[in-house]
Short mmCIF file of C-alpha atoms in Angstrom, two decimals:
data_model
loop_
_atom_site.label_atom_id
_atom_site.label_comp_id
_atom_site.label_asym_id
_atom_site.label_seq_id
_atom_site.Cartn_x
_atom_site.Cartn_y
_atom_site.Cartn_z
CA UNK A 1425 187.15 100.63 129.32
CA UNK A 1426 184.27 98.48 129.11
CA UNK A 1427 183.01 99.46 132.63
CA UNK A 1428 183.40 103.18 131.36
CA UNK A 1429 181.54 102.14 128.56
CA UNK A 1430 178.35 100.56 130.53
CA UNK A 1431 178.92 103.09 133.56
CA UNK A 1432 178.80 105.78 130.27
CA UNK A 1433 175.38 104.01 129.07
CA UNK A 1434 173.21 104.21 131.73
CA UNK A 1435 174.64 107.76 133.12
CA UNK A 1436 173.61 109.35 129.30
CA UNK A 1437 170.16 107.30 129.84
CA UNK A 1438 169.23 108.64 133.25
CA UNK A 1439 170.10 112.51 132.21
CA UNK A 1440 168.30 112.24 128.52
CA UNK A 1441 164.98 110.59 129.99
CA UNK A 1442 164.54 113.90 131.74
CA UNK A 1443 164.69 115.92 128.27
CA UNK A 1444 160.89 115.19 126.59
CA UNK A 1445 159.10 115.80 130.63
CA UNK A 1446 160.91 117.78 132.19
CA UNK A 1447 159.96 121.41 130.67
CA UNK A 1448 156.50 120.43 130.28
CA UNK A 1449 156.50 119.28 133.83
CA UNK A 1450 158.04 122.88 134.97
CA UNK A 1451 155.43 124.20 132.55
CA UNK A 1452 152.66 122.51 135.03
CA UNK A 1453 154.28 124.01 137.99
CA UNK A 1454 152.73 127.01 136.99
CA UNK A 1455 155.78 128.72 135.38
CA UNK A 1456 155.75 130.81 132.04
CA UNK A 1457 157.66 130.00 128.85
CA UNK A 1458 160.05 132.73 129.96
CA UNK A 1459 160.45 130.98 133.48
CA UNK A 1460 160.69 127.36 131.91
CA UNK A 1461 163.88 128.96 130.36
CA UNK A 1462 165.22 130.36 133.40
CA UNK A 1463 164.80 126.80 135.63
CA UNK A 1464 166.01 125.04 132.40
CA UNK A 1465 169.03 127.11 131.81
CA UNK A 1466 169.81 126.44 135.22
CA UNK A 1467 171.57 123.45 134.36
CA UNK A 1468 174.33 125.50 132.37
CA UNK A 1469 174.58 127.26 135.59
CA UNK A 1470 175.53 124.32 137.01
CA UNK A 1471 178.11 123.69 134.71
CA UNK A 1472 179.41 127.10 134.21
CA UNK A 1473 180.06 126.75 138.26
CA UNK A 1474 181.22 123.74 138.56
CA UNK A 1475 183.26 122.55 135.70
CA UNK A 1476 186.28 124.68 136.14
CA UNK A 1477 186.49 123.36 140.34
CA UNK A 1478 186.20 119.83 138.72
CA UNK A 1479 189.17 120.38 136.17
CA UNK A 1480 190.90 121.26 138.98
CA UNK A 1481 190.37 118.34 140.72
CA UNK A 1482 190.78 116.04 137.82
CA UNK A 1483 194.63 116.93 137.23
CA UNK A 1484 195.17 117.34 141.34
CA UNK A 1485 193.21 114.12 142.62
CA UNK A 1486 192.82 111.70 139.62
CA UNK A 1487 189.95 111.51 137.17
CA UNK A 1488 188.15 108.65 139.41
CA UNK A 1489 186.87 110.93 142.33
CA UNK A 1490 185.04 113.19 139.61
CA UNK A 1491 183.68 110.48 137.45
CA UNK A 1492 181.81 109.07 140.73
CA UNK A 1493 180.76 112.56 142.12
CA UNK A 1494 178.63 113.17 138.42
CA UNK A 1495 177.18 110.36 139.05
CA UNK A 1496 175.99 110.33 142.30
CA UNK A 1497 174.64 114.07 141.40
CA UNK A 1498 173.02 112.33 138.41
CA UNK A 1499 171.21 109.48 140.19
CA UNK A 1500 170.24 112.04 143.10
CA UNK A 1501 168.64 115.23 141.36
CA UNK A 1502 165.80 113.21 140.13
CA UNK A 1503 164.27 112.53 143.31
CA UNK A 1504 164.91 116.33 144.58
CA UNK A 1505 162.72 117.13 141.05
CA UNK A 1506 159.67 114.47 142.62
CA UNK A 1507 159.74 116.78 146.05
CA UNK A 1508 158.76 119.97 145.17
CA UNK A 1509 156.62 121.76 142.11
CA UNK A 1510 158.04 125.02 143.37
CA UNK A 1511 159.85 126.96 140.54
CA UNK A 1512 162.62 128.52 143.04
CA UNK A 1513 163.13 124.89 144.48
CA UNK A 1514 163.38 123.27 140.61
CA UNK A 1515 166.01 125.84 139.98
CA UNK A 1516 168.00 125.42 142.57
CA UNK A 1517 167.49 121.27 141.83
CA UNK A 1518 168.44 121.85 138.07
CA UNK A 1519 171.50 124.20 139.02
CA UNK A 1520 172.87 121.40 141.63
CA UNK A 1521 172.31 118.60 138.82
CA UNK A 1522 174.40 120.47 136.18
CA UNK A 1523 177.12 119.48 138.54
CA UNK A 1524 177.02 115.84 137.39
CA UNK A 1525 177.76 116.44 133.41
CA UNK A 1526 180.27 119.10 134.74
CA UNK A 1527 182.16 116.33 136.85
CA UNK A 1528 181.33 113.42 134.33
CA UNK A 1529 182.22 114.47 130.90
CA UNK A 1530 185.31 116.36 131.74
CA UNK A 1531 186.87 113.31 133.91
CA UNK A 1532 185.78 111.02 131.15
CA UNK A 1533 187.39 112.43 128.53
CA UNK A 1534 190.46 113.10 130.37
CA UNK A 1535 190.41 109.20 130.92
CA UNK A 1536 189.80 108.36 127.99
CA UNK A 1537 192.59 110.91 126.56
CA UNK A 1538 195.20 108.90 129.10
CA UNK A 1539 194.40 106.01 127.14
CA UNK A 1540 194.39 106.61 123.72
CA UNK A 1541 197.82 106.42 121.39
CA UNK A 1542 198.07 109.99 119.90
CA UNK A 1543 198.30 108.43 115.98
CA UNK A 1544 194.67 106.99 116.84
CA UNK A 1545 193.49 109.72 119.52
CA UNK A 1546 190.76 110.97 117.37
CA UNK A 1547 189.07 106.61 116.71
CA UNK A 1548 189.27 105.91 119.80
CA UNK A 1549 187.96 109.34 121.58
CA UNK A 1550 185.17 108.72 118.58
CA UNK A 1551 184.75 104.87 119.95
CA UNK A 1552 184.46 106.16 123.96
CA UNK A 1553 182.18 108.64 122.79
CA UNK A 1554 179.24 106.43 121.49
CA UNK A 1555 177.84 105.98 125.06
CA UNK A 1556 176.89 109.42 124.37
CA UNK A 1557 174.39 108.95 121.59
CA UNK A 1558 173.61 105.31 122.61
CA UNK A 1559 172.21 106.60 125.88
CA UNK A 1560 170.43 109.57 124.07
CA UNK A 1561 169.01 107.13 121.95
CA UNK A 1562 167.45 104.94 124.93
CA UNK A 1563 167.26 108.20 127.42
CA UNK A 1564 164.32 110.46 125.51
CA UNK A 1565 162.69 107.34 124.05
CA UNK A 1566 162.01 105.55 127.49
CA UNK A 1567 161.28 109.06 129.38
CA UNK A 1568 158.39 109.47 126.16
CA UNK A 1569 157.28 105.92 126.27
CA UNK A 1570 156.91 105.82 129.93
CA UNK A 1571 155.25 109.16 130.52
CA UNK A 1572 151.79 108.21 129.58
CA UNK A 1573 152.11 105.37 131.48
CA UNK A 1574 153.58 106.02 134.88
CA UNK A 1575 153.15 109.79 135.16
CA UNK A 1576 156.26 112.33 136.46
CA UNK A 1577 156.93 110.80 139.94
CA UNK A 1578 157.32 107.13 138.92
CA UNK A 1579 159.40 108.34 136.13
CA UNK A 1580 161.63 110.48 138.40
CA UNK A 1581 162.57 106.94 140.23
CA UNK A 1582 163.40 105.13 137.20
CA UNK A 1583 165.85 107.82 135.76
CA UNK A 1584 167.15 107.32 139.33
CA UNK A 1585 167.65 103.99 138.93
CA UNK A 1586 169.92 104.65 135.80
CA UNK A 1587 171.90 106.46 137.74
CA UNK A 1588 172.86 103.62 140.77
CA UNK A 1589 173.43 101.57 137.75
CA UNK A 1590 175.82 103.47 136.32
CA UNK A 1591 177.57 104.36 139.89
CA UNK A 1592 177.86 100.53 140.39
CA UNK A 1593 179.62 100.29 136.83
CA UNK A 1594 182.14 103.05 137.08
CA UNK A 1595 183.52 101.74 140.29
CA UNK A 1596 185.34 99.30 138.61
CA UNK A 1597 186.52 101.94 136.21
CA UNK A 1598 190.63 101.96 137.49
CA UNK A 1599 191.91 105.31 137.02
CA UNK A 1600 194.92 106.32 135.12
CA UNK A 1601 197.76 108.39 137.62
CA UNK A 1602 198.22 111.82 138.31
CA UNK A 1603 200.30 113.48 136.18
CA UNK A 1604 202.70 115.91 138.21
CA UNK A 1605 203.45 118.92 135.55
CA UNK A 1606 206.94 119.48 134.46
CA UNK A 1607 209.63 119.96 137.77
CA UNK A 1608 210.76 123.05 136.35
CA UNK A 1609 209.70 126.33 137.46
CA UNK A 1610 209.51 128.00 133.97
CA UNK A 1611 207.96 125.56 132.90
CA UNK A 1612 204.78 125.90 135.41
CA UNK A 1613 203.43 128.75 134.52
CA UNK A 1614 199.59 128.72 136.78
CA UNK A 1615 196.87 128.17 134.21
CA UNK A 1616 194.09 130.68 135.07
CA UNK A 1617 190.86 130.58 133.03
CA UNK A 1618 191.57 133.93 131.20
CA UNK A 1619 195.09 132.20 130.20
CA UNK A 1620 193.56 129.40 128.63
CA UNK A 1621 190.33 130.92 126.62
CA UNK A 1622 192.71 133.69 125.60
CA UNK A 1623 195.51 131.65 124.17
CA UNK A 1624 195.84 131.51 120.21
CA UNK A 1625 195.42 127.73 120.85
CA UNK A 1626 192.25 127.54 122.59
CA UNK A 1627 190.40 130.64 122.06
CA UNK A 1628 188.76 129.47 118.56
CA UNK A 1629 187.88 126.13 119.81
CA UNK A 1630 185.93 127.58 122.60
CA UNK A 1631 184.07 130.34 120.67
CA UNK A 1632 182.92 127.46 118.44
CA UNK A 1633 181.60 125.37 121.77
CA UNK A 1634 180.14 128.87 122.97
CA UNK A 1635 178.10 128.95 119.30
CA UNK A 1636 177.02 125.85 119.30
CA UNK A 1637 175.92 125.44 122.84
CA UNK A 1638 173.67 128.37 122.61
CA UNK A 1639 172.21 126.52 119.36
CA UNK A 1640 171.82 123.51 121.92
CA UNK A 1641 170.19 125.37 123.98
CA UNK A 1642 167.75 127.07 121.99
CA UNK A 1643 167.09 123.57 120.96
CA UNK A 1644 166.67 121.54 124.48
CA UNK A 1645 164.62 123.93 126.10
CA UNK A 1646 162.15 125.49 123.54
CA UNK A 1647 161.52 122.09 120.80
CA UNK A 1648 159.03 120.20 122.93
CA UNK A 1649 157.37 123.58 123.96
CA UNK A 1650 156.98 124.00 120.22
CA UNK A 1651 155.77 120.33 119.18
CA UNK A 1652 153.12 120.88 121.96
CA UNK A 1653 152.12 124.44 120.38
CA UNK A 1654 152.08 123.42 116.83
CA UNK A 1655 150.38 120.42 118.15
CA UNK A 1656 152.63 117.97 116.21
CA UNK A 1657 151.58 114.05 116.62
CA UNK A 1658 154.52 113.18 117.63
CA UNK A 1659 156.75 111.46 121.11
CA UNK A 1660 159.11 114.50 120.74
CA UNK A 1661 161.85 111.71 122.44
CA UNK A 1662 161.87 110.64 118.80
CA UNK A 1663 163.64 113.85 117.80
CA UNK A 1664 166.58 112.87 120.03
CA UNK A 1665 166.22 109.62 119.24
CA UNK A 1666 167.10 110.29 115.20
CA UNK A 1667 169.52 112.66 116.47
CA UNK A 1668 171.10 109.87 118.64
CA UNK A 1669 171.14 107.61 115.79
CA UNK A 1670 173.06 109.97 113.27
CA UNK A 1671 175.63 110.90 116.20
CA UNK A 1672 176.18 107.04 116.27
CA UNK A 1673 176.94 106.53 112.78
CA UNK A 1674 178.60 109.49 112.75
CA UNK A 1675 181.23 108.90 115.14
CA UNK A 1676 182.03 105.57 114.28
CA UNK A 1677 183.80 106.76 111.27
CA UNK A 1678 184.52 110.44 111.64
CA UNK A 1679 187.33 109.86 114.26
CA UNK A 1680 189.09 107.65 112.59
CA UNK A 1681 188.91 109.76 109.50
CA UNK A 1682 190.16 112.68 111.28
CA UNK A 1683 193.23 111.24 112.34
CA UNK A 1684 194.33 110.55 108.82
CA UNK A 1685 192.66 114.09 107.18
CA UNK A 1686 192.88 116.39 110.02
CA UNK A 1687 189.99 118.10 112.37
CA UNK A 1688 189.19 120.80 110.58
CA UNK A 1689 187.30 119.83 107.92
CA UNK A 1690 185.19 117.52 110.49
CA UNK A 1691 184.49 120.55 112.78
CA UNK A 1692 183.48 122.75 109.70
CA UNK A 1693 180.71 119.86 108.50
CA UNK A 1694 179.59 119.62 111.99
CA UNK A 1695 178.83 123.51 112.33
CA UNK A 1696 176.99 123.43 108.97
CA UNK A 1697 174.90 120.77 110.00
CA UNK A 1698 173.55 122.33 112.87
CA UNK A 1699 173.15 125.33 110.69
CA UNK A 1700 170.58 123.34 108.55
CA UNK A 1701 169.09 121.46 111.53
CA UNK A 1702 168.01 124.60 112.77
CA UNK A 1703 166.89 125.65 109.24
CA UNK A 1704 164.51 122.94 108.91
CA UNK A 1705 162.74 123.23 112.39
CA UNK A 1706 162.34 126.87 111.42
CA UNK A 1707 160.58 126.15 108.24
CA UNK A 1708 158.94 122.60 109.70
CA UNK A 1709 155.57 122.06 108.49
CA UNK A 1710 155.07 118.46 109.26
CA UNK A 1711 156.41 115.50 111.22
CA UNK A 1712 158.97 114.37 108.85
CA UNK A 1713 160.57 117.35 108.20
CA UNK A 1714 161.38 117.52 112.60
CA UNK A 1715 162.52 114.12 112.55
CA UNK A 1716 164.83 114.59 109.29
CA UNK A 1717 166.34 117.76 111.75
CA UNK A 1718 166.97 115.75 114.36
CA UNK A 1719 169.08 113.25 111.97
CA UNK A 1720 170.97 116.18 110.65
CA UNK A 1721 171.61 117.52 113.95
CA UNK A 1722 172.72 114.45 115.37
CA UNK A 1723 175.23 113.98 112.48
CA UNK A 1724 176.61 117.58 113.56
CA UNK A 1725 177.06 116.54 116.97
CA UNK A 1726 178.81 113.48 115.98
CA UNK A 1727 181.68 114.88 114.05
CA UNK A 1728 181.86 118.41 116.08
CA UNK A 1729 182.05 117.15 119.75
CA UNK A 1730 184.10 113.99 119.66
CA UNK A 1731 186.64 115.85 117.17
CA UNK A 1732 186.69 118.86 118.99
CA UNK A 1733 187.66 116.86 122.13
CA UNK A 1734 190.80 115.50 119.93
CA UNK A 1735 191.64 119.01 118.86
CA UNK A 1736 191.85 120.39 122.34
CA UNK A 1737 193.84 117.19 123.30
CA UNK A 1738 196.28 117.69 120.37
CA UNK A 1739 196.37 121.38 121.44
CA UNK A 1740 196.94 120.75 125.39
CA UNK A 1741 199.69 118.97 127.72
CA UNK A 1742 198.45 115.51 129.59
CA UNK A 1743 198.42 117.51 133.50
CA UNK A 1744 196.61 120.18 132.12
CA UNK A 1745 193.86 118.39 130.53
CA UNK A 1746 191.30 118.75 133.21
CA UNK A 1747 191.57 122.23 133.42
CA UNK A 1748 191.83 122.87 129.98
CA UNK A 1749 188.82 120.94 129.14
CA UNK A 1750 186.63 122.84 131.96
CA UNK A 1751 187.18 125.51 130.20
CA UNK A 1752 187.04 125.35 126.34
CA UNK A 1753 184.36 122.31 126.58
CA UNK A 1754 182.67 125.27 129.29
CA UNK A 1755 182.08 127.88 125.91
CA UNK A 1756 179.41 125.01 125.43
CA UNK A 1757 178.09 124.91 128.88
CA UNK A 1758 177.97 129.01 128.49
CA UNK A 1759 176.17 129.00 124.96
CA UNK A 1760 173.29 126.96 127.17
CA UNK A 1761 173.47 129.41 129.68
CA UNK A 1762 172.84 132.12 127.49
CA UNK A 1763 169.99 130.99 125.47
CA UNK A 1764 167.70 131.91 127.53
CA UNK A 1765 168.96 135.65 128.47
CA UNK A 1766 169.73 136.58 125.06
CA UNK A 1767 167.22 134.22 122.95
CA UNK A 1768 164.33 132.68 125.01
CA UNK A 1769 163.19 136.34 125.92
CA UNK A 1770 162.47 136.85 122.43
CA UNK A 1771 159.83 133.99 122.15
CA UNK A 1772 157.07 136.49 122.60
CA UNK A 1773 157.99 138.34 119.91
CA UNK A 1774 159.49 136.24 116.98
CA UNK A 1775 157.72 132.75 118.54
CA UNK A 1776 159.36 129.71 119.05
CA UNK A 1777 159.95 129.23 114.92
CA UNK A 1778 161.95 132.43 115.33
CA UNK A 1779 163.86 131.16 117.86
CA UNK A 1780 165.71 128.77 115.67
CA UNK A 1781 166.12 131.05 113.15
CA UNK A 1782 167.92 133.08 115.57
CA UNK A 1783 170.56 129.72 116.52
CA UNK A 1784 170.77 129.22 112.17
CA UNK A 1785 172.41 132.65 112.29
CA UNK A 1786 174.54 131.92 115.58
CA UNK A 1787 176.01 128.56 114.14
CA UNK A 1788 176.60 130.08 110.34
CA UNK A 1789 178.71 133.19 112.42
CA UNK A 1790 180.67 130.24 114.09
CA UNK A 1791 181.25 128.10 110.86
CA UNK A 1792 182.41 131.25 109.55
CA UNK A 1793 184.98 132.30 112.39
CA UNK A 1794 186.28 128.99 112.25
CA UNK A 1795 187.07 128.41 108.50
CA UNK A 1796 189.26 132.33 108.78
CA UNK A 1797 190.59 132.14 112.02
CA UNK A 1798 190.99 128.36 112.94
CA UNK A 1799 195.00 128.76 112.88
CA UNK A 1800 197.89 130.85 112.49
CA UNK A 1801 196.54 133.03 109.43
CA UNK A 1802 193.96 133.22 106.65
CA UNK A 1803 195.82 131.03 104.65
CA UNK A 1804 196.51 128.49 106.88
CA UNK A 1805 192.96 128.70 108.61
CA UNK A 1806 191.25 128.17 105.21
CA UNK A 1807 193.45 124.77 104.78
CA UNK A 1808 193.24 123.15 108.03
CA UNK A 1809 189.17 123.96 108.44
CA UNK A 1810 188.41 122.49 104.35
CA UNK A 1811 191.04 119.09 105.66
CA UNK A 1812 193.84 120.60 103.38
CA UNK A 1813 196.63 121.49 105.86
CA UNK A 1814 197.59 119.92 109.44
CA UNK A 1815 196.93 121.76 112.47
CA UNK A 1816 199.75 124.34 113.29
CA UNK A 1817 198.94 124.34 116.91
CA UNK A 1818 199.10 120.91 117.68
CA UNK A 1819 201.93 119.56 119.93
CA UNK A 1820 204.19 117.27 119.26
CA UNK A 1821 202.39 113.13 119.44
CA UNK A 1822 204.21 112.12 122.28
#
């Protein structure tokens, strides 16, 4: 777990130095703000590809295999980026690198779900899941820092460089076994993607991801287009920085809470603060005001993905994890897919403050869903999403 941990690190570092260059740096190409989204976005076509074929994988030929091949994609798709200032070719580059969070984060939660004892599933998911905002913290803060100083190609190598690091960790990362599903015939039933999104237990869980990954989007593509138009003073890496911060502090207690109170209520404070994060860029007026959205934000992230992770695991049988992860974790990679199609057009029109007015509206329809239709009826949804009733979907802790 500690290799995981380090391997985790550096793989979160290399992918989140990219985030304060690498629109600006399409920008340069010569593409428009409505382009910038398309090549962008192309990253959540990468995952919306890929992540259900690595699910797959994951409960067929161990959790290993896919844990190495995001990685490799990770520490190789910043070198394709230093070749070529050709829009097509960065699109096709950005689709091929959404392969590596598509392989990475699905096989290492699955691992990590192997390992953890389901009375303290939700801590130590929480624990695992700090690489995440450690290496967001270092990531956008280096890529800023170093900008000025070495320029886009030099930078390209060093986010590389993250990347064989984190490779040469994770292959002392043992995996846990296969585990073959129930002998049983009836008991097999083949788990199809429409199967699992449409199932009572699932479908909720990933129309919240869905929500919240087009308010990610929105967010990861358009902010340092709109620091640089508003002509903030600011290393917009800072912004993920705070929000990197908060998501550490957050999950250090949240999963542990939410074993003893339930996920519900932890979801439902997530979704609200990414409500307000967005409601603050909207109205942001100074430099304060962005960073103080970026701490807010990262305290949603913090509670919502980690404990949203547990749900699904509570929800979800140990050799269907992979697949089941690819797909409700996907309503995420889909929400960043479809920020650009169905929001990014509209930056012409409404402007880039707009924009997140637009994802405040998308997360306050998703914290609403949730609290009514989070379980089995009004009643029961109401309890379990306010931390007043358990979760009537779960399976039994085995």
């Amino acid at each position: 777990m500690i290799f995981m941990m380090l391997g985790g690190l550096l793989f979160w570092a290399c992918l989140a130095s990219l985030l304060p260059v690498l629109p600006a740096y399409v920008k340069d190409a010569g593409a428009s703000d409505h382009e910038v989204g398309i090549v962008m976005r192309g990253f959540a076509i990468g995952l919306l590809l890929f992540r259900p074929k690595m699910g797959q994988l994951i409960d067929t030929r161990g959790r290993k295999a896919a844990l190495l091949i995001g990685i490799v994609v990770a520490a190789i798709a910043p070198l394709l980026y230093a070749l070529t200032t050709s829009t097509g070719m960065l699109l096709a580059i950005r689709i091929f690198h959404g392969l590596s969070i598509a392989a990475f984060t699905t096989s290492y939660s699955t691992l990590v779900a192997d390992l953890a004892p389901a009375e303290n599933r939700g801590e130590l998911i929480g624990y695992m899941s700090l690489v995440n905002p450690i290496g967001m913290a270092i990531g956008p803060a280096l890529g800023g820092y170093l900008h000025p100083l070495i320029g886009n190609q030099a930078l390209f190598f060093v986010c590389s460089g993250l990347g064989v690091g984190s490779f040469l960790f994770s292959l002392m990362v043992q995996s846990t076994p296969v585990i073959a599903p129930p002998d049983t015939a009836d008991n097999r039933p083949k788990l199809t993607a429409w199967h699992i999104v449409s199932h009572d237990r699932f479908r909720i869980p990933t129309f919240t991801m869905l929500s919240v990954g087009l308010a990610f989007g929105v967010l990861s593509v358009y902010l340092p287009l709109f620091v640089k138009q508003e002509n903030f003073a600011m290393n917009v890496g800072l912004f993920y920085t705070m929000a990197a911060i908060a998501s550490f502090m957050t999950r250090l207690v949240s999963g542990k809470a939410s074993d003893k109170v339930g996920r519900g209520l932890f979801i439902t404070v997530g979704l609200l603060c990414y409500m307000v994060s967005m409601i603050m860029l909207w109205a942001a007026q100074d430099v304060p005001t962005i960073l103080a959205a970026g701490f807010i934000e990262g305290c949603g992230g913090g509670m919502l993905l980690p404990i949203m992770i547990a749900l699904i695991t509570d929800r979800c049988l140990a050799h269907e994890r992979g697949r089941v992860y690819s797909l409700c974790i996907g309503g995420f990679d889909l929400g960043i897919f479809m920020a650009g199609p169905l929001v990014g057009f509209m930056a012409a029109w409404v402007g880039y403050r707009g924009l997140f007015a637009i994802a405040a509206l998308v997360t306050l329809l998703a914290t609403i869903v949730f609290i009514t239709l989070s379980s089995k009826n009004l009643a029961y949804s109401l309890r379990f999403s306010l931390g007043k009733g358990r979760d009537l979907y779960a399976l039994p802790k085995t």
